[in-house]
XYZ file of C-alpha atoms in Angstrom:
189
model
C 75.874 93.043 51.951
C 76.772 89.435 52.843
C 73.826 89.072 55.068
C 71.429 90.069 52.513
C 73.241 87.769 49.865
C 73.176 84.828 52.343
C 69.537 85.411 53.305
C 68.564 85.516 49.559
C 70.454 82.309 48.753
C 68.857 80.548 51.735
C 65.399 81.566 50.580
C 66.186 80.171 47.334
C 68.184 77.212 48.325
C 65.694 74.625 46.602
C 66.722 76.234 43.344
C 70.423 75.355 43.871
C 70.412 71.727 42.423
C 71.517 69.725 39.411
C 74.408 71.042 37.609
C 75.415 74.275 39.210
C 77.783 76.982 38.088
C 78.991 79.549 40.637
C 81.374 82.387 39.868
C 84.529 82.773 41.950
C 84.336 79.538 44.090
C 81.804 76.977 44.926
C 81.171 78.019 48.541
C 77.724 79.378 48.375
C 76.623 76.671 46.139
C 77.728 73.961 48.424
C 76.577 75.821 51.533
C 72.951 76.204 50.137
C 72.720 73.456 47.533
C 74.788 70.657 49.199
C 73.656 67.132 48.294
C 71.203 68.515 45.677
C 74.112 69.324 43.363
C 75.199 66.649 40.885
C 77.767 68.483 39.198
C 79.634 71.700 40.174
C 81.517 74.171 38.090
C 83.117 77.270 38.921
C 83.754 80.378 36.513
C 86.618 82.772 37.129
C 88.104 85.310 34.861
C 91.613 84.306 35.726
C 93.377 80.764 35.303
C 95.143 81.441 38.569
C 92.178 80.395 40.461
C 92.880 76.621 41.092
C 88.995 76.143 41.605
C 87.942 77.210 38.062
C 86.549 74.668 35.780
C 85.768 77.454 33.296
C 87.917 80.476 32.723
C 86.928 83.775 30.972
C 84.705 86.670 30.806
C 81.093 86.089 31.225
C 80.300 88.381 28.459
C 82.073 86.067 26.064
C 79.081 84.465 24.283
C 81.041 81.386 23.397
C 82.402 80.849 26.991
C 79.637 78.702 28.465
C 78.205 75.572 26.967
C 74.570 76.000 25.611
C 71.640 74.510 27.815
C 74.082 72.937 30.201
C 73.231 74.381 33.809
C 70.278 73.960 36.169
C 71.296 76.876 38.341
C 73.728 79.799 38.104
C 74.847 81.515 41.211
C 76.397 84.820 40.727
C 76.881 87.118 43.808
C 78.136 90.533 43.839
C 79.880 89.831 40.424
C 77.942 91.148 37.459
C 78.816 94.825 38.223
C 82.413 93.761 37.391
C 81.389 92.704 33.765
C 81.692 95.645 31.417
C 79.291 94.328 28.889
C 76.432 93.406 31.168
C 73.707 92.783 28.589
C 75.980 90.407 26.926
C 76.635 88.513 30.099
C 72.857 88.206 30.779
C 72.494 86.722 27.272
C 75.321 84.255 27.917
C 73.672 83.116 31.190
C 70.313 82.641 29.548
C 71.978 80.725 26.763
C 73.871 78.400 29.403
C 70.735 77.520 31.303
C 68.825 74.533 30.593
C 64.996 75.245 29.989
C 63.612 75.818 33.304
C 66.977 76.622 34.706
C 67.360 79.448 37.138
C 70.012 82.221 37.660
C 70.424 83.643 41.296
C 71.975 86.864 41.044
C 72.997 89.795 43.458
C 74.399 93.076 42.416
C 75.428 96.036 44.559
C 73.056 99.027 44.713
C 74.772 101.512 47.085
C 78.335 100.337 48.001
C 81.764 101.377 48.416
C 84.130 100.446 45.547
C 86.527 97.825 46.200
C 90.029 99.206 46.931
C 91.804 95.913 46.164
C 91.784 93.237 43.423
C 88.496 94.398 41.723
C 89.026 98.142 42.070
C 89.880 98.610 38.302
C 86.867 96.438 36.937
C 84.185 97.928 39.195
C 82.001 99.304 36.321
C 78.514 99.589 37.483
C 75.967 100.034 40.227
C 72.353 98.840 39.608
C 68.935 99.940 40.884
C 65.734 97.679 41.078
C 64.641 99.281 37.603
C 67.942 98.775 35.878
C 68.293 95.092 37.218
C 64.612 94.496 36.075
C 65.005 95.650 32.650
C 68.446 94.068 32.036
C 67.014 90.584 32.813
C 63.462 91.122 31.584
C 64.770 91.839 28.002
C 66.444 88.345 27.907
C 64.380 86.258 30.322
C 60.993 87.814 29.812
C 59.035 89.837 32.457
C 57.138 86.899 33.658
C 60.312 84.916 34.464
C 62.121 87.607 36.441
C 61.663 88.529 40.152
C 63.911 91.499 41.316
C 63.941 92.721 45.070
C 65.988 95.059 47.074
C 67.653 94.838 50.336
C 68.696 97.689 52.591
C 67.761 101.131 53.842
C 69.483 104.562 55.146
C 70.502 102.822 58.461
C 72.020 99.970 56.875
C 73.500 101.929 53.881
C 75.217 104.512 56.298
C 76.563 101.643 58.457
C 77.772 99.796 55.298
C 79.509 102.885 53.890
C 81.207 103.620 57.216
C 82.460 99.879 57.522
C 80.194 99.104 60.672
C 80.221 95.357 61.394
C 76.988 93.475 61.106
C 77.250 92.464 64.793
C 77.013 96.157 65.632
C 73.751 96.813 63.982
C 70.332 96.431 65.745
C 68.953 93.269 63.883
C 65.367 95.103 63.800
C 67.102 97.815 61.434
C 68.102 95.298 58.937
C 64.614 94.332 57.475
C 63.076 97.562 56.530
C 63.557 98.178 52.789
C 64.030 101.342 51.079
C 64.467 101.150 47.230
C 66.358 104.468 47.015
C 68.842 103.247 49.407
C 69.270 99.624 48.700
C 72.671 98.018 49.215
C 71.866 94.658 47.318
C 69.620 94.031 44.460
C 68.434 90.409 44.070
C 67.330 88.604 40.919
C 65.749 85.311 40.186
C 65.615 84.866 36.421
C 64.297 81.638 35.131
C 64.692 80.313 31.539
C 61.465 79.408 30.021
C 60.760 75.769 29.802
């Protein structure tokens, strides 16, 4: 799945600029936004994360400041938030006008057996991701795509390494067997 996440962020890298919030750590923001970032924040659910500048649940509507961020980077995270609609509303509220949320969520995936096992609440489809974000951001401000196919999904579930997959088999897309769903949601200016 990280192959598709990183390809998505690379394609959207020009959007990662200004004040940026990333969930978990700032590795993708720094990798794909680099010098375009003027201020970096990290959101984490636990105060035990030393990189966290904001601690709490994304679904808490009072957690993030209003109209503060130019870009939000949420990779493979939203499915861990039980109240997903509230989290999307919180993201929208936290973005500056014209700001963008770059989001990836699992489609077809094994459930984490470690730290996130007990908070893995959801899987999404192209259609559920579209509806979730369009209801808040408006249909014209949301782009949703899927990544993956039967070959990749089977390999992913079996734990096959990326290096073991024929690169030509990574590009075909089958919405019914997507392993990653990507969302670009822009707040109206």
